[in-house]
Coordinates of C-alpha atoms in Angstrom, one line a residue:
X1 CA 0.0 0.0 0.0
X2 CA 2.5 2.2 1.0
X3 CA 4.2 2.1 -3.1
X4 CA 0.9 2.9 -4.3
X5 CA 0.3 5.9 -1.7
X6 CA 3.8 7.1 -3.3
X7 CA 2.6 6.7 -6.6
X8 CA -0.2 8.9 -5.7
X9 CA 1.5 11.7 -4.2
X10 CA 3.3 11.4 -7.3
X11 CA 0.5 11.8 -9.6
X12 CA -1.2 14.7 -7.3
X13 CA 2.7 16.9 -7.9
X14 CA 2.5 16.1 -11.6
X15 CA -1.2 17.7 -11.8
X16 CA 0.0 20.5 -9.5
X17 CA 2.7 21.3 -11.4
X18 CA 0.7 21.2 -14.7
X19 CA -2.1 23.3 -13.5
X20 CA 0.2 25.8 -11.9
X21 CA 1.6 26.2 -15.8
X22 CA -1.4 26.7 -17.1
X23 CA -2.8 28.7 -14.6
X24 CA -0.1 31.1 -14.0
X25 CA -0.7 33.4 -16.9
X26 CA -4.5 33.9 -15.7
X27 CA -2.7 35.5 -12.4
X28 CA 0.2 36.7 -14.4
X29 CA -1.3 38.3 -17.2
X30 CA -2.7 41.4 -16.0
X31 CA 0.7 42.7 -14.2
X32 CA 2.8 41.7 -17.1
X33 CA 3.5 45.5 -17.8
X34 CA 3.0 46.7 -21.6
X35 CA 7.1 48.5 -23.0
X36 CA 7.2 50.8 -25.5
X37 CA 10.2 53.1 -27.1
X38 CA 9.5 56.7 -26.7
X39 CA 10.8 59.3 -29.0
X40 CA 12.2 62.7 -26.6
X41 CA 14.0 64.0 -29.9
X42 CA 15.6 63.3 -33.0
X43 CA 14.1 61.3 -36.2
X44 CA 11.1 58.9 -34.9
X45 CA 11.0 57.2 -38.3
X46 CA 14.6 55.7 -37.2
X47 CA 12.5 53.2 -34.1
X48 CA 9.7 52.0 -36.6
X49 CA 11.0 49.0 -37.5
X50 CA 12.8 48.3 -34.1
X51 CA 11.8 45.1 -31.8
X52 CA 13.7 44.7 -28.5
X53 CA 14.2 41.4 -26.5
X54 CA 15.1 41.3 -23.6
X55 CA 13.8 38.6 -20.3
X56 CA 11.3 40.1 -18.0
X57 CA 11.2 38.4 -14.3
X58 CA 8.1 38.1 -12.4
X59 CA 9.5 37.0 -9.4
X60 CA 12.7 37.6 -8.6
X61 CA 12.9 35.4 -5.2
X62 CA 11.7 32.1 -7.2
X63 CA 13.4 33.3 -11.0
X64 CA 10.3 33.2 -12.2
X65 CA 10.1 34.9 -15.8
X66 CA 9.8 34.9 -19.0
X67 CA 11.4 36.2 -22.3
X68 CA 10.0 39.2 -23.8
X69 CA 9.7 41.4 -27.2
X70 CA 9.2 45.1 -27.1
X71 CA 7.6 46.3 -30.2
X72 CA 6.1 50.1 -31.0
X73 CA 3.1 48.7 -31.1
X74 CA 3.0 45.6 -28.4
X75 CA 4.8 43.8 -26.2
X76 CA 5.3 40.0 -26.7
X77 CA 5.6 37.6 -23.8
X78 CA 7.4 34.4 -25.1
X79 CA 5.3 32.2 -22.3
X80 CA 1.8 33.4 -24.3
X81 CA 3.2 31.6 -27.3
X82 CA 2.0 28.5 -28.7
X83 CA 3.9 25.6 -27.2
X84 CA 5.7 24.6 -30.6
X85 CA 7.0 28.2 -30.8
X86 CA 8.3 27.9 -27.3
X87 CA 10.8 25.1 -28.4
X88 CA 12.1 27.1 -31.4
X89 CA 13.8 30.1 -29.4
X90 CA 13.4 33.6 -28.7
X91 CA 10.2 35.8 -30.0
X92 CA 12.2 37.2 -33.1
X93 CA 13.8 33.9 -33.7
X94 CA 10.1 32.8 -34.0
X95 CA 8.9 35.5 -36.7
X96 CA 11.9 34.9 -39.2
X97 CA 11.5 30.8 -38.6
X98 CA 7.5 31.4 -38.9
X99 CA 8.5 32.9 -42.5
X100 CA 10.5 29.9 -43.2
X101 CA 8.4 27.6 -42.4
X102 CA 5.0 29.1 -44.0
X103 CA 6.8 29.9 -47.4
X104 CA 8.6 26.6 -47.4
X105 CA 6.1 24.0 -45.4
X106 CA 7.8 20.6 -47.5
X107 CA 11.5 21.8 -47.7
X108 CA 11.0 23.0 -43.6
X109 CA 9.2 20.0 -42.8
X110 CA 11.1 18.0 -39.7
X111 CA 14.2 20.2 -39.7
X112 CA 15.9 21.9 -36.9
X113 CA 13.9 25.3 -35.9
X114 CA 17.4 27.0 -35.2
X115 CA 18.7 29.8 -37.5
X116 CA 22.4 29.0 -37.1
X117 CA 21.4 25.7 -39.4
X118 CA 20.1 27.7 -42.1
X119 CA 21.4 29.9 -45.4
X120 CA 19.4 32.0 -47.7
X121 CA 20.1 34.1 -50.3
X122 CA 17.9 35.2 -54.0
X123 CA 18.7 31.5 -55.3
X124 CA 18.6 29.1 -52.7
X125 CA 17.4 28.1 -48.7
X126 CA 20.5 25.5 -47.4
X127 CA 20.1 23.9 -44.6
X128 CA 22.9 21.5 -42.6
X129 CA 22.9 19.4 -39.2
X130 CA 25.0 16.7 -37.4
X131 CA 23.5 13.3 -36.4
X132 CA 24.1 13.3 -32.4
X133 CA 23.5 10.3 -30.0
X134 CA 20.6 10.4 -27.4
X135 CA 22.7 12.3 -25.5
X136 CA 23.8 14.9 -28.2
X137 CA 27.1 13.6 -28.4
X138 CA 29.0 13.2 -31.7
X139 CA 29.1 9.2 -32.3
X140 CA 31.9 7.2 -34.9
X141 CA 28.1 7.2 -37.2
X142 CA 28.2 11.0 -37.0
X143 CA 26.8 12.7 -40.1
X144 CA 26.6 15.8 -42.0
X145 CA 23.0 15.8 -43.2
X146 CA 22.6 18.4 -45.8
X147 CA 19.4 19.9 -48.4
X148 CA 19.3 22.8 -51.1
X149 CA 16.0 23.9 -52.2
X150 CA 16.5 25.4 -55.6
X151 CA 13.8 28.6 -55.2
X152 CA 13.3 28.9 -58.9
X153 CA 13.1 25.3 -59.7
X154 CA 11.5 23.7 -56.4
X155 CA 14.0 21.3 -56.6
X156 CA 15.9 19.7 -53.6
X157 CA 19.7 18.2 -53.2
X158 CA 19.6 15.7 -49.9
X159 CA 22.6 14.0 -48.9
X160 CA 24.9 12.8 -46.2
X161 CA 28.2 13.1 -45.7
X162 CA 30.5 11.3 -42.7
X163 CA 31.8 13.8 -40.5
X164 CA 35.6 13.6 -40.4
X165 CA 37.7 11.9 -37.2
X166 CA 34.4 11.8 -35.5
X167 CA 35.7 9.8 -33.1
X168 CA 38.1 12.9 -31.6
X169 CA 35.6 14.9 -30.7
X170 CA 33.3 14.5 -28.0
X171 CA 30.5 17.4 -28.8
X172 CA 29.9 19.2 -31.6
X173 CA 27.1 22.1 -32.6
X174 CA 26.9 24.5 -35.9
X175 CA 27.0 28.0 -35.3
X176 CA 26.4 29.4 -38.5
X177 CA 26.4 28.2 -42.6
X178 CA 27.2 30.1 -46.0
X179 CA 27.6 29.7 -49.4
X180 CA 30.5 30.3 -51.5
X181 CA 32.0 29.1 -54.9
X182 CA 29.0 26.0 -55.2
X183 CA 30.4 25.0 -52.0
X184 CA 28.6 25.0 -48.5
X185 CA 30.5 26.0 -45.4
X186 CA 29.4 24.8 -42.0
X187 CA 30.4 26.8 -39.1
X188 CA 30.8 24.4 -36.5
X189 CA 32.1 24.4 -32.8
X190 CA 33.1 21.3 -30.6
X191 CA 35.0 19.7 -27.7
X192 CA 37.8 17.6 -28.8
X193 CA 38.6 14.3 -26.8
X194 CA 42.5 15.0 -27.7
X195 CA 42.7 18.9 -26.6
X196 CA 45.5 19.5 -24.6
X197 CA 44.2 22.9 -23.0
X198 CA 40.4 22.1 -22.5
X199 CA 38.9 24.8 -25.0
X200 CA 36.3 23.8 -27.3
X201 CA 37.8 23.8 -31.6
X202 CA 36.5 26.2 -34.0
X203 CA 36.4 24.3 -37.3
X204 CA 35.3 25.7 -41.4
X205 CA 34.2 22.4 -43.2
X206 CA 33.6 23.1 -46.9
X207 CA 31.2 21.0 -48.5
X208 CA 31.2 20.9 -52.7
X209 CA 27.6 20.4 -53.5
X210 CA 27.7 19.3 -56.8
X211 CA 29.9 16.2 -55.9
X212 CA 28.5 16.0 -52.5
X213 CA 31.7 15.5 -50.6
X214 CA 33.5 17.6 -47.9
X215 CA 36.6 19.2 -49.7
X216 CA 38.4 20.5 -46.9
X217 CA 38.5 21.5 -43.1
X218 CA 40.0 24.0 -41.8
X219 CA 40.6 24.7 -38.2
X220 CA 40.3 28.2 -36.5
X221 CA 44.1 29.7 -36.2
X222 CA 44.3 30.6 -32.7
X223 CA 48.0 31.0 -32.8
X224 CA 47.2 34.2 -34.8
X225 CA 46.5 36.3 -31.8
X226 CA 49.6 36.4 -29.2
X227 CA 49.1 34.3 -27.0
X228 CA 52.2 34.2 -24.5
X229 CA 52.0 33.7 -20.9
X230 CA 48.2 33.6 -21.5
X231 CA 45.1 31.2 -21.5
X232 CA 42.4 31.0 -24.0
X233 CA 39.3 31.0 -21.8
X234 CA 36.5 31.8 -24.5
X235 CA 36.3 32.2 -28.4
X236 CA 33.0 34.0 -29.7
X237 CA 31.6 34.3 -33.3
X238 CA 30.4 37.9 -33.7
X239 CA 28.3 37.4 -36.7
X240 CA 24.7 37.9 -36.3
X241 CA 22.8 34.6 -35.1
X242 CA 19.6 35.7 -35.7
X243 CA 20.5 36.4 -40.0
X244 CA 21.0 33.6 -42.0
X245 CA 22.0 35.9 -45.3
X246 CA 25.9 35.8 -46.6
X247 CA 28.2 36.8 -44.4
X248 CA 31.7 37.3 -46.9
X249 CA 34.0 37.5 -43.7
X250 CA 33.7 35.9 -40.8
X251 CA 34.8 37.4 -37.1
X252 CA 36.1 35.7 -34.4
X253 CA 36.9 37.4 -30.9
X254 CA 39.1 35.5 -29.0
X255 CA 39.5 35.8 -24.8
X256 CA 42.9 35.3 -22.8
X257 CA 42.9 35.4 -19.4
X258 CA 46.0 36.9 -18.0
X259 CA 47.3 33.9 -15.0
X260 CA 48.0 34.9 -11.7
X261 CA 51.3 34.4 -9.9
X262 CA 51.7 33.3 -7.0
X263 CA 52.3 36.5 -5.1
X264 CA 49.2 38.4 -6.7
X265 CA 46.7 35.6 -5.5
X266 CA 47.8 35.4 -2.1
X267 CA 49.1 39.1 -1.3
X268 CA 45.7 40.7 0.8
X269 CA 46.1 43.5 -2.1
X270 CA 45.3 41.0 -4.8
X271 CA 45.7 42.8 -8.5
X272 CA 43.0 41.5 -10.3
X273 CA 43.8 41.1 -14.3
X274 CA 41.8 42.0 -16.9
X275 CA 41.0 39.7 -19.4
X276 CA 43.0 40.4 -23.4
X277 CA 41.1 40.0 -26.3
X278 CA 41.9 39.2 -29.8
X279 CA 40.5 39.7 -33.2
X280 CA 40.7 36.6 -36.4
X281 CA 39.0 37.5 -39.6
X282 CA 37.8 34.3 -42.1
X283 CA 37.1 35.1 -45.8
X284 CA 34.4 32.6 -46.6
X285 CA 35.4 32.7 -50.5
X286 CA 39.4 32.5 -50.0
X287 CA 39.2 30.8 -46.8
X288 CA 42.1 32.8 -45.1
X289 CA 42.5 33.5 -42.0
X290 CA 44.0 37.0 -40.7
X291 CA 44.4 38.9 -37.2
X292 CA 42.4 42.1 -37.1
X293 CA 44.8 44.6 -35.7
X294 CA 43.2 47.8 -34.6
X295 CA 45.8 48.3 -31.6
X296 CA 47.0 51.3 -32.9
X297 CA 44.2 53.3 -31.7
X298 CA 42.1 50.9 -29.7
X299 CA 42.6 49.8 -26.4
X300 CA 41.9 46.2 -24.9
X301 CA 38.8 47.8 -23.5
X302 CA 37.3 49.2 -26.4
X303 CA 38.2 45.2 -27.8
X304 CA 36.2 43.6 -24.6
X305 CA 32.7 46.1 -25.4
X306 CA 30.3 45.1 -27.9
X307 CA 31.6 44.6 -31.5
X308 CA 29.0 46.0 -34.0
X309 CA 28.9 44.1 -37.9
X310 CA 26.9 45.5 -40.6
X311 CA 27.8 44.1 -44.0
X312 CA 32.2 43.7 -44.0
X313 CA 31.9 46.6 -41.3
X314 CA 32.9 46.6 -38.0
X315 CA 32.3 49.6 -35.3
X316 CA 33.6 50.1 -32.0
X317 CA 33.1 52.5 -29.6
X318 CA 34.8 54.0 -26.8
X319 CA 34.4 56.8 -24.1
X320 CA 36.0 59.4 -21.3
X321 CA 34.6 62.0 -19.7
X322 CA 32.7 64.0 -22.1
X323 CA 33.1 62.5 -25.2
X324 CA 32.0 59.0 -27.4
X325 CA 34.2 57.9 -30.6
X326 CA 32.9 55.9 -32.7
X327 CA 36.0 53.5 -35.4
X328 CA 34.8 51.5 -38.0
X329 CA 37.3 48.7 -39.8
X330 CA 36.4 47.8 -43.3
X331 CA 37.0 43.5 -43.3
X332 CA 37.7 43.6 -46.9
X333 CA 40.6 47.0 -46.8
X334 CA 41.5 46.0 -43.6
X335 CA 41.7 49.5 -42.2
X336 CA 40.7 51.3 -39.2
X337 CA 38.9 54.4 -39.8
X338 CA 38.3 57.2 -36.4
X339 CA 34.8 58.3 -36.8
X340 CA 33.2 61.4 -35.5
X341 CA 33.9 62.2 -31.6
X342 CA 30.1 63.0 -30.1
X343 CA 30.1 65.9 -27.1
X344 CA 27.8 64.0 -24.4
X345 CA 25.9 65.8 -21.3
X346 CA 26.5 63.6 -18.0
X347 CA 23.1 62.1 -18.3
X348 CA 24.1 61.0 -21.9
X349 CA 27.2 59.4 -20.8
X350 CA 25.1 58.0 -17.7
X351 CA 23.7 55.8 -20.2
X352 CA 27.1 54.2 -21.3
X353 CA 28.4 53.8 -17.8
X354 CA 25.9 51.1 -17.3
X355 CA 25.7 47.9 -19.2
X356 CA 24.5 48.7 -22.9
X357 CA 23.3 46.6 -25.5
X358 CA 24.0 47.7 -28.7
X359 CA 23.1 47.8 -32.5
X360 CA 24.1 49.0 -35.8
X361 CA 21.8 49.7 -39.0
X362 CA 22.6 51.6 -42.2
X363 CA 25.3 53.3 -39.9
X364 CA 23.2 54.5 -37.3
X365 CA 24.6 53.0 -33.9
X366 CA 22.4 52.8 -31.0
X367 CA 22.4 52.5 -27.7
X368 CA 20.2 51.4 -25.0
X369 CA 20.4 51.0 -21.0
X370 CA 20.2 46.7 -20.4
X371 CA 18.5 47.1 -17.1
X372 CA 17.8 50.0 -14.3
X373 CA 17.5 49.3 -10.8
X374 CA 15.8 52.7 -10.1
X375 CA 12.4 53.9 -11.0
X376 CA 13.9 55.7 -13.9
X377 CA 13.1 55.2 -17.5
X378 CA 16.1 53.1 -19.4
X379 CA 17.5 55.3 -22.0
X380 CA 17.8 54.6 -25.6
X381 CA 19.8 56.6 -28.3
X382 CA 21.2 57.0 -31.3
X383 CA 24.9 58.4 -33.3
X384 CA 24.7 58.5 -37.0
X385 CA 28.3 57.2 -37.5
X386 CA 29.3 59.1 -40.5
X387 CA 28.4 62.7 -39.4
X388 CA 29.1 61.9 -35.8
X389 CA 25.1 63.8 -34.8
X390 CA 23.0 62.1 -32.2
X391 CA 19.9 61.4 -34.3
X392 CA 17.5 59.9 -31.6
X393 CA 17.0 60.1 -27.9
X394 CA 13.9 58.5 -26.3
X395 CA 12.9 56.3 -23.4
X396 CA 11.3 52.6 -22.7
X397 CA 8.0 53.3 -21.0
X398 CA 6.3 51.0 -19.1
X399 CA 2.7 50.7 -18.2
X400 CA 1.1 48.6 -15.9
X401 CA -2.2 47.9 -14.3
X402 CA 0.0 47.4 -10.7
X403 CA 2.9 48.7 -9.6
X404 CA 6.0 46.7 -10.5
X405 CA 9.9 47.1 -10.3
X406 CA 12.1 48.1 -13.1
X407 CA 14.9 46.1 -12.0
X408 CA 12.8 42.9 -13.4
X409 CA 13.2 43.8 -16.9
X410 CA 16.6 42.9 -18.3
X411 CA 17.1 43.6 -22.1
X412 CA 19.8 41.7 -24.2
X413 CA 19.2 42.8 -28.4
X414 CA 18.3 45.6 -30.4
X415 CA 16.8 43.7 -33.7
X416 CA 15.6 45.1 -37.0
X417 CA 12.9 43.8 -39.4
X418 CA 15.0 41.9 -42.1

């Protein structure tokens, strides 16, 4: 008797914790404040397509929350979504995968819902993925799996390839897939079993489609950024996760952490180091592989804040006192150009003292507050890079039916309707 009281106890936690899913909106719905971007000055026009995401906590104490999108028009909790959108990712990872998949309902049909497997230009919608064990481990029967839907035709390659020396790697993902000279590249990043320093492999496999074979793979150069008497602790692909167009060059940024000696970790003054960060640049077409050097007139700070990519463009920012310089480094010239300097007022530079997320688009940079622990507004602006003019300033307004604190909305990306 007493298993079958267990069982029951059992059963009675499984409907609690289903209704409480299902009921929690009901209670939830009506506090859930309503965000919206405010224009204070500049050119309105510049927020109209604008969505921001960002993860909005309803309780704090328990972590209790939920991602959310901020539109001009509405706000978009991610927990009010149908449940199959729920699997595929954030809100705006939804909308572009929602396209996909309405336009496309055969070639989509049973594929990953992740952006990072997908390319798509005029001609073609590619799509790539790696057979994984129960556990998502890579397996000695490891696969590429690999379709081409021809948009003009209709018609679809399918085909597998084996994935090379599977059996030296113990995880493996994609992070991102192109198209270039009728071969496809997959962007993958893994653990190797055989790695002598623990860090995960960056690796470029290129794929020719017409004989359905991988042609090469090429291996991330780490040793192109110095590292001497330091540790790789992180290496991060900058391109945009959330566009599956071309990308012609490819940007890595690579993390050393400087190791303590002996004396700094144990003296009561302890120096903590700052981390050093490096740049690699990957031509997709040529496949070559080059350190971005902007040293000259960028500091290892200006290197650790948000890197901004809009076509083979990269902008960088950095501050003091009074003022915010904007650089921009053409991938294909390979040369760093000093932008207009902005003047700031000390409520405009308040904004960049916190943590800022960060978006470029047609040259326009902006710049918004993350979170705010106060009862103040989080601020959002704009500097048109190329005449060095702040364009927009506004707000992100809340409203809601009872009071609530700021400190429970926490944004992460500015997006833009592709």
């Amino acid at each position: 008797m007493k298993r079958y009281g267990k069982l029951g106890i059992i059963a009675g936690l499984a409907v609690l914790s289903i209704g409480i899913y299902y009921i929690q909106p009901i209670f939830t719905g009506e506090t859930r404040p309503q965000f919206s971007v405010s224009a204070k000055s500049g050119d309105k026009t510049l927020i109209e397509d604008m969505t921001i995401e960002g993860y909005y906590y309803e309780n704090n104490l328990y972590g209790i929350g939920t991602e959310v999108e901020i539109a001009n028009e509405a706000t978009t909790y991610y927990s009010t979504q149908p449940y199959l959108n729920q699997l595929q990712g954030s809100v705006n990872g939804n909308e572009k995968m929602t396209q996909l998949q309405k336009k496309y309902r055969s070639f989509m049909r049973g594929k990953e819902p992740q952006l990072a497997n997908y390319f798509e230009d005029d001609s073609i919608l590619a799509y790539a993925d790696i057979t994984l064990d129960s556990m998502s481990a890579v397996t000695e029967d490891s696969k590429f799996l690999i379709e081409v839907l021809d948009k003009k035709t209709n018609d679809v390659i399918s085909f597998s390839v084996d994935f090379p020396k599977a059996t030296d790697y113990f995880s493996m993902y994609i992070e991102d897939v192109q198209v270039a000279n009728n071969k496809l590249i997959v962007v993958t990043n893994g653990y190797s079993i055989n790695s002598e320093n623990g860090q995960d492999e960056q690796h470029l496999y290129s794929i020719d489609l017409p004989n359905e074979k991988i042609e090469k793979d090429e291996k991330i150069k780490m040793d192109l950024v110095d590292s001497k008497d330091k540790e790789i602790q992180y290496v991060e692909l900058l391109n945009a996760g959330n566009d599956i167009h071309s990308s012609k060059i490819l940007v890595y940024r690579v993390t050393l952490d400087v190791p303590q000696t002996e004396t700094e970790v144990y003296d009561e003054n302890e120096i903590i180091t700052q981390p050093v960060f490096g740049l690699i640049g990957v031509n997709i077409e040529t496949g070559e592989q080059f350190l971005i050097d902007v040293s000259d007139k960028l500091d290892n700070k200006a290197l650790g804040n948000t890197i901004l990519i809009e076509n083979s463009t990269l902008y960088f920012y950095k501050k003091n006192d009074t003022t915010l310089s904007l650089y921009s480094y053409s991938l294909e010239q390979r040369e760093l150009l000093e932008l207009e300097s902005v003047e700031l007022t000390k409520e405009q530079l308040a904004i960049l003292k916190a943590d800022v997320i960060l978006q470029v688009k047609d040259g326009i940079v902006f710049f918004a507050e993350s979170s705010n622990v106060t009862d103040k507004a989080m601020q959002i602006m704009a500097i048109d890079s190329n005449s060095g003019e702040l364009v927009f300033e506004g707000t992100i307004d809340e409203k809601v039916n009872q009071p609530s604190k700021r400190d429970e909305l926490y944004l992460s990306e500015i997006l833009f309707q592709q």
